Short mmCIF file of C-alpha atoms in Angstrom, two decimals:
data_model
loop_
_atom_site.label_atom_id
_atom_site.label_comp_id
_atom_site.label_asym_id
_atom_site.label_seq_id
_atom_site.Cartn_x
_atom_site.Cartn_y
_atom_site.Cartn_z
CA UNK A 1334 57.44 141.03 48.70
CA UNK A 1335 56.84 141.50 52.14
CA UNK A 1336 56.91 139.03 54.93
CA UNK A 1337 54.03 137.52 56.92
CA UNK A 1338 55.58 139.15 60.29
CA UNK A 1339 55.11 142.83 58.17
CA UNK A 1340 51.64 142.24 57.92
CA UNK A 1341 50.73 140.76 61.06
CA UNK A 1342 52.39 143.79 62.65
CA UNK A 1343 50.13 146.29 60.60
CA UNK A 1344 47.03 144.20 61.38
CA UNK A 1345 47.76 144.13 64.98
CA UNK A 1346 48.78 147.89 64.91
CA UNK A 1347 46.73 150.40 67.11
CA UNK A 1348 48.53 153.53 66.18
CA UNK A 1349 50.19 153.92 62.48
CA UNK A 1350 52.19 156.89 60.86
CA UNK A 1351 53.02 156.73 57.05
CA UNK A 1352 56.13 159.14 56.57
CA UNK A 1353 56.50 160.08 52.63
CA UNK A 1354 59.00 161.90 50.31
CA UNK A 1355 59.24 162.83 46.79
CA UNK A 1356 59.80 158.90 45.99
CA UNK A 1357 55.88 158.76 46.07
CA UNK A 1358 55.08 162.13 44.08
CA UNK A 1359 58.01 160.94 41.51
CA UNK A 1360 55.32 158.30 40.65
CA UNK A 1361 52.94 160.59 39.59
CA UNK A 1362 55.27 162.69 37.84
CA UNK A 1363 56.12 165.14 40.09
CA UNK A 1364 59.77 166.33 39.24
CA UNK A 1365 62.25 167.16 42.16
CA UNK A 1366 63.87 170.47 41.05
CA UNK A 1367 66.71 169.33 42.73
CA UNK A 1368 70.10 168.15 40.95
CA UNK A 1369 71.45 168.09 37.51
CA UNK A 1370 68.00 168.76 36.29
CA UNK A 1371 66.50 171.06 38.95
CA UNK A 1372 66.97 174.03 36.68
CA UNK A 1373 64.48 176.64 35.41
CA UNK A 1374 65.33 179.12 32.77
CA UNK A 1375 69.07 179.47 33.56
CA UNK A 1376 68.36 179.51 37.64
CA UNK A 1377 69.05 176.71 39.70
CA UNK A 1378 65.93 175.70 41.12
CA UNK A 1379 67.27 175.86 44.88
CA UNK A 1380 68.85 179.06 44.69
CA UNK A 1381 64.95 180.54 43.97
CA UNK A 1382 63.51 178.73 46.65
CA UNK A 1383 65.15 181.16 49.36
CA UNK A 1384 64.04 184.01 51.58
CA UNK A 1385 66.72 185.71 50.04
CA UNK A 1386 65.59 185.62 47.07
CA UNK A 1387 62.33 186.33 47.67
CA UNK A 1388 63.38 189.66 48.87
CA UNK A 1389 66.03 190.65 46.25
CA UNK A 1390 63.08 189.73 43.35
CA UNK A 1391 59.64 188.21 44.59
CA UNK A 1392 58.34 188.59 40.94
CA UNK A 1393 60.91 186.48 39.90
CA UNK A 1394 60.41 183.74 42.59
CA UNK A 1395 56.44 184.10 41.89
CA UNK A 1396 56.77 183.22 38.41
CA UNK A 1397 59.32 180.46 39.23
CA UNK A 1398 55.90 179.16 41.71
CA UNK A 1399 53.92 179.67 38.94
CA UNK A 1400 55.42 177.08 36.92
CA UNK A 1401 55.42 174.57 39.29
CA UNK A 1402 52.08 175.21 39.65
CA UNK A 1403 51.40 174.41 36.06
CA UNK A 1404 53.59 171.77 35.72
CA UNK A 1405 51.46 170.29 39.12
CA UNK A 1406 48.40 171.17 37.84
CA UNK A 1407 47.09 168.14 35.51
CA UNK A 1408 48.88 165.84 37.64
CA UNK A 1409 46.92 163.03 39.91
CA UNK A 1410 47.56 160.83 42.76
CA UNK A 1411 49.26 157.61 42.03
CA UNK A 1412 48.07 153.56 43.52
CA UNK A 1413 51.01 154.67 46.38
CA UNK A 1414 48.80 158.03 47.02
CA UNK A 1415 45.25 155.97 47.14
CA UNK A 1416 46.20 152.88 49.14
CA UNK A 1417 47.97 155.62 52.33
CA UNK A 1418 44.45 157.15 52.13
CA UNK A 1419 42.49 153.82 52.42
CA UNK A 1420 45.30 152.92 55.32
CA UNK A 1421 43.54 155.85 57.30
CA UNK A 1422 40.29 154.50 57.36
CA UNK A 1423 41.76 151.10 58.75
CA UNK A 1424 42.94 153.05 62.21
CA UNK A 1425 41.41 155.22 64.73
CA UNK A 1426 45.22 156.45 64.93
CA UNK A 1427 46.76 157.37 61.65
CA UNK A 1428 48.66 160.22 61.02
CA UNK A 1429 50.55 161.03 57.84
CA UNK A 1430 53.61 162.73 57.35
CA UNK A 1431 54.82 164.17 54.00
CA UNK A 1432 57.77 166.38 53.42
CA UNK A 1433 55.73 167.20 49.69
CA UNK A 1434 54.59 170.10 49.02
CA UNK A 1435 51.88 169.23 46.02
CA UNK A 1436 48.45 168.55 47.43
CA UNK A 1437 48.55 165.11 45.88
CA UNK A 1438 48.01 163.05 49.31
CA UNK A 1439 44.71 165.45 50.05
CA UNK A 1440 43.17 164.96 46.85
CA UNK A 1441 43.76 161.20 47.43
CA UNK A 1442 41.53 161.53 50.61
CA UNK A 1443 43.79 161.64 53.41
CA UNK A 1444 42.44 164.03 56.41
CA UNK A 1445 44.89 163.76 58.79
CA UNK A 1446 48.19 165.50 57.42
CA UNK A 1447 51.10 167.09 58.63
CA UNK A 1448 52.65 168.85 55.77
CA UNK A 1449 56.30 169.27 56.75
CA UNK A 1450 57.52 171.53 53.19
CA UNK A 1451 54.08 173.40 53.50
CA UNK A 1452 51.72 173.21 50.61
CA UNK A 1453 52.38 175.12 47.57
CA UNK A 1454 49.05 175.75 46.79
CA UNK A 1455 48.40 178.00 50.15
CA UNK A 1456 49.68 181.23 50.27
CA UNK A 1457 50.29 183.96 53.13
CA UNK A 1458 50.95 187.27 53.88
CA UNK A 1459 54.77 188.41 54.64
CA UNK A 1460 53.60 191.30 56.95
CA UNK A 1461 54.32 190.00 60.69
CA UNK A 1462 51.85 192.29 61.72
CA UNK A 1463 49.41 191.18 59.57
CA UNK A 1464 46.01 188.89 61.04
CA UNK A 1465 46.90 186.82 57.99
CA UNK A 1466 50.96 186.94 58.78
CA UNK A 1467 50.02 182.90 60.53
CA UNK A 1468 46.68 182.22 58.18
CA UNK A 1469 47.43 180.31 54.56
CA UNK A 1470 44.53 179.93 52.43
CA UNK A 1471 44.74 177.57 49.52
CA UNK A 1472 44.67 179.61 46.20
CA UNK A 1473 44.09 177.32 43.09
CA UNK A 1474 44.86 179.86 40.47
CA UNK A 1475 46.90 179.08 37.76
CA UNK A 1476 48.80 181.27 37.32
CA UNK A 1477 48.57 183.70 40.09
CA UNK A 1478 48.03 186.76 38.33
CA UNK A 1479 48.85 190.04 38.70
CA UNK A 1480 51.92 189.28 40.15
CA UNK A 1481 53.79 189.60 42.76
CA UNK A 1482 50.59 188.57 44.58
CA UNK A 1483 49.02 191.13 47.61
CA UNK A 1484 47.39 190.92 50.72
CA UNK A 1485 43.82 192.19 50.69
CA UNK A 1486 44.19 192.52 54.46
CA UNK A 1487 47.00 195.44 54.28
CA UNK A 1488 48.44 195.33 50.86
CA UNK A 1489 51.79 193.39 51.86
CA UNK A 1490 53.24 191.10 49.80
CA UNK A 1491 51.98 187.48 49.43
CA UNK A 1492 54.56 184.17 49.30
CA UNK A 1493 53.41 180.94 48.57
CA UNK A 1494 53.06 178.70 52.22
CA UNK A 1495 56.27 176.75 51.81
CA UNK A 1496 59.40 176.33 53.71
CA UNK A 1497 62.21 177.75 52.22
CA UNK A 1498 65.76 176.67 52.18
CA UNK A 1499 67.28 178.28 55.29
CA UNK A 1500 64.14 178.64 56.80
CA UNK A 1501 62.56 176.69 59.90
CA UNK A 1502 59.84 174.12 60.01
CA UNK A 1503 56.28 175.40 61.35
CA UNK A 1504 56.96 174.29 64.89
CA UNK A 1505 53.17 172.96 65.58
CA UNK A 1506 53.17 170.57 61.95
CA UNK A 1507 57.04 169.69 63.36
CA UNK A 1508 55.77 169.05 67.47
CA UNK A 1509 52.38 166.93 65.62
CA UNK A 1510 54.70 164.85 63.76
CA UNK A 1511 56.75 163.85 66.39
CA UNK A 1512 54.41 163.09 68.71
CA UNK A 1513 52.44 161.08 66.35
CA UNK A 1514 56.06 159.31 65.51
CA UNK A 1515 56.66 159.14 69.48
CA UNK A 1516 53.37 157.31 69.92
CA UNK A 1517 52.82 154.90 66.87
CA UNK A 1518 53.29 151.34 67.05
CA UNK A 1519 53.82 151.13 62.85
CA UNK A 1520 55.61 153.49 60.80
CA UNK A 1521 55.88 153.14 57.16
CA UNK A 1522 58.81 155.29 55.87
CA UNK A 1523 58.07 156.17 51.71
CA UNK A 1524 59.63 157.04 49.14
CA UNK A 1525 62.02 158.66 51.13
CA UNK A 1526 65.83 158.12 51.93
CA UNK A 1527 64.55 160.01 55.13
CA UNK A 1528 68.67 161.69 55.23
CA UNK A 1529 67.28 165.62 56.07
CA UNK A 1530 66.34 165.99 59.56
CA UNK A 1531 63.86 165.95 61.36
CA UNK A 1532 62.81 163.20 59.18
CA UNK A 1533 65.89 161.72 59.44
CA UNK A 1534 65.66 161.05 63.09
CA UNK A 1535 61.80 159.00 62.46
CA UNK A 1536 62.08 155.86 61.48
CA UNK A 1537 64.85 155.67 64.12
CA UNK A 1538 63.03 157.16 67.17
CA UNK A 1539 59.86 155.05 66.38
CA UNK A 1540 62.71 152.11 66.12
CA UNK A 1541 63.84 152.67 69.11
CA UNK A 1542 59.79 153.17 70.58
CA UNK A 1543 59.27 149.71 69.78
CA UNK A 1544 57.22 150.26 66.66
CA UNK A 1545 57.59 148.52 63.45
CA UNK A 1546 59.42 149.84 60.90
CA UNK A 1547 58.87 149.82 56.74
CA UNK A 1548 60.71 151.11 54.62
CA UNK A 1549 59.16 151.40 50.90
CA UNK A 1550 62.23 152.57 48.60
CA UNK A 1551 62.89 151.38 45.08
CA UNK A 1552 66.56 151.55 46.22
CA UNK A 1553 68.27 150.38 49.16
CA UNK A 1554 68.46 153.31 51.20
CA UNK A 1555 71.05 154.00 54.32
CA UNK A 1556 68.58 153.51 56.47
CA UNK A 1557 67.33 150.29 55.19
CA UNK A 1558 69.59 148.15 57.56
CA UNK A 1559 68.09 149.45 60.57
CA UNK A 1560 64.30 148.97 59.38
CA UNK A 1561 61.98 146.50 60.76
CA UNK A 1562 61.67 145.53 56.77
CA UNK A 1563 62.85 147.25 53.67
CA UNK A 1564 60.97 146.63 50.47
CA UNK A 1565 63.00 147.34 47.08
CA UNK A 1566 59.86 148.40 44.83
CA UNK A 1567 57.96 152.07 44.31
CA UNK A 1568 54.97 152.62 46.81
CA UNK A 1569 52.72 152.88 43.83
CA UNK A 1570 53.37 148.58 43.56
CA UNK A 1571 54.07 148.47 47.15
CA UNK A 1572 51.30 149.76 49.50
CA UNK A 1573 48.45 148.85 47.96
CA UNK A 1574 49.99 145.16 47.97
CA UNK A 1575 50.68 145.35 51.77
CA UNK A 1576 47.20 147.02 52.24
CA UNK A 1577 45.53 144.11 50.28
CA UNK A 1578 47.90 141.15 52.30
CA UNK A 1579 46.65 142.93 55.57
CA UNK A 1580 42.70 143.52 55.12
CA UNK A 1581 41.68 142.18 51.58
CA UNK A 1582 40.25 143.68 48.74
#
């Protein structure tokens, strides 16, 4: 439950950034790949989502995309998804920031997105050279077939728009999120022990701003003592609670 300071604070905010990890896709069934269960045939599911991979077998890795693609596929947003869009439309400010990679906050109806992981339904061409080498274009096939994937533009190969392990962040969706972090008065952190940097560094630099800070975890989280609030219940109960204690049906 949250408290009536929480929801003054939101309905006195002028700037507001939701920050979200796989805690809110979980809801909607969106499975993590990571851990005891992130494995696919007999890979591990991190050791395919590599550059290095990519190069020693980008069939392989391709048809490892293509079945999260169909496992994403019939999924839909969740209550958690719905109430961050509707939280847009309440601010002239709002920026959302989402270290998932599965579309799910877009089809909700949130426009203004920085997607931290990338978005595995874009793609882009490998060849630095290319004009498409900085261009992703959402591809909704499923599968992608013939694979591995080309570039009409010169024939290189395609990879799907996501960061890899070992890779770096796109430095423009990374310098947007922290200056949307940097200028908000209310963050609410999601579904997200927010322990990978740069997220990690967020809730506390918006802390330290003088915004207010939410945290939205079904777990305590290590982050939770240094919150404005924490809130012990999925997003999916959570959010559209808050959004209904702060504007109403």
């Amino acid at each position: 439950m949250f408290s009536q300071r929480a929801v003054d604070a939101l309905k006195e905010a002028e700037s507001v950034v939701v920050l979200t990890g796989a805690g809110v896709s979980a809801e909607s069934g969106v499975p993590t790949f990571r851990g005891a269960g992130g494995l696919w045939r007999e890979y591990s599911a991190t050791s395919l989502a590599t550059p290095e991979a990519f190069r020693a077998d980008p069939r392989l890795v391709w048809e490892f995309y293509n079945y999260r693609r169909e496992v994403l596929a019939p999924l839909a947003p969740n209550p958690g998804h719905y109430a961050i869009a509707s939280l847009e439309d309440s601010f002239a400010r709002f920026t959302l920031i989402t270290q998932n990679i599965d579309n799910l906050h877009r089809v909700a109806g949130t426009r203004e997105i920085v997607e931290l992981h990338g978005n595995i339904w874009r793609v882009r061409c490998t060849n630095l050279g290319c004009e498409r080498y900085t261009l992703a274009w959402e591809n909704r096939d499923v599968p992608i077939d013939p694979l591995p994937p080309r570039c009409e533009a010169c024939e290189s190969l395609l990879r799907p728009h996501v960061v890899w392990f070992g890779e770096m962040l796109d430095p423009e969706q990374l310098r947007r999120a922290l200056v949307a972090v940097d200028d908000c008065d209310y963050l609410i952190v999601a579904g997200t022990s927010a322990a990978v940097q740069p997220a990690a560094s967020m809730p506390m630099t918006a802390s330290r701003g003088g915004a207010f800070v939410l945290e939205v975890n079904p777990e305590p989280t290590d982050i939770s003592p240094y919150m404005s609030e924490a809130v012990q219940e999925p997003s999916g109960v959570a959010l559209p609670r808050l959004l209904e204690a702060a504007f109403g049906g």
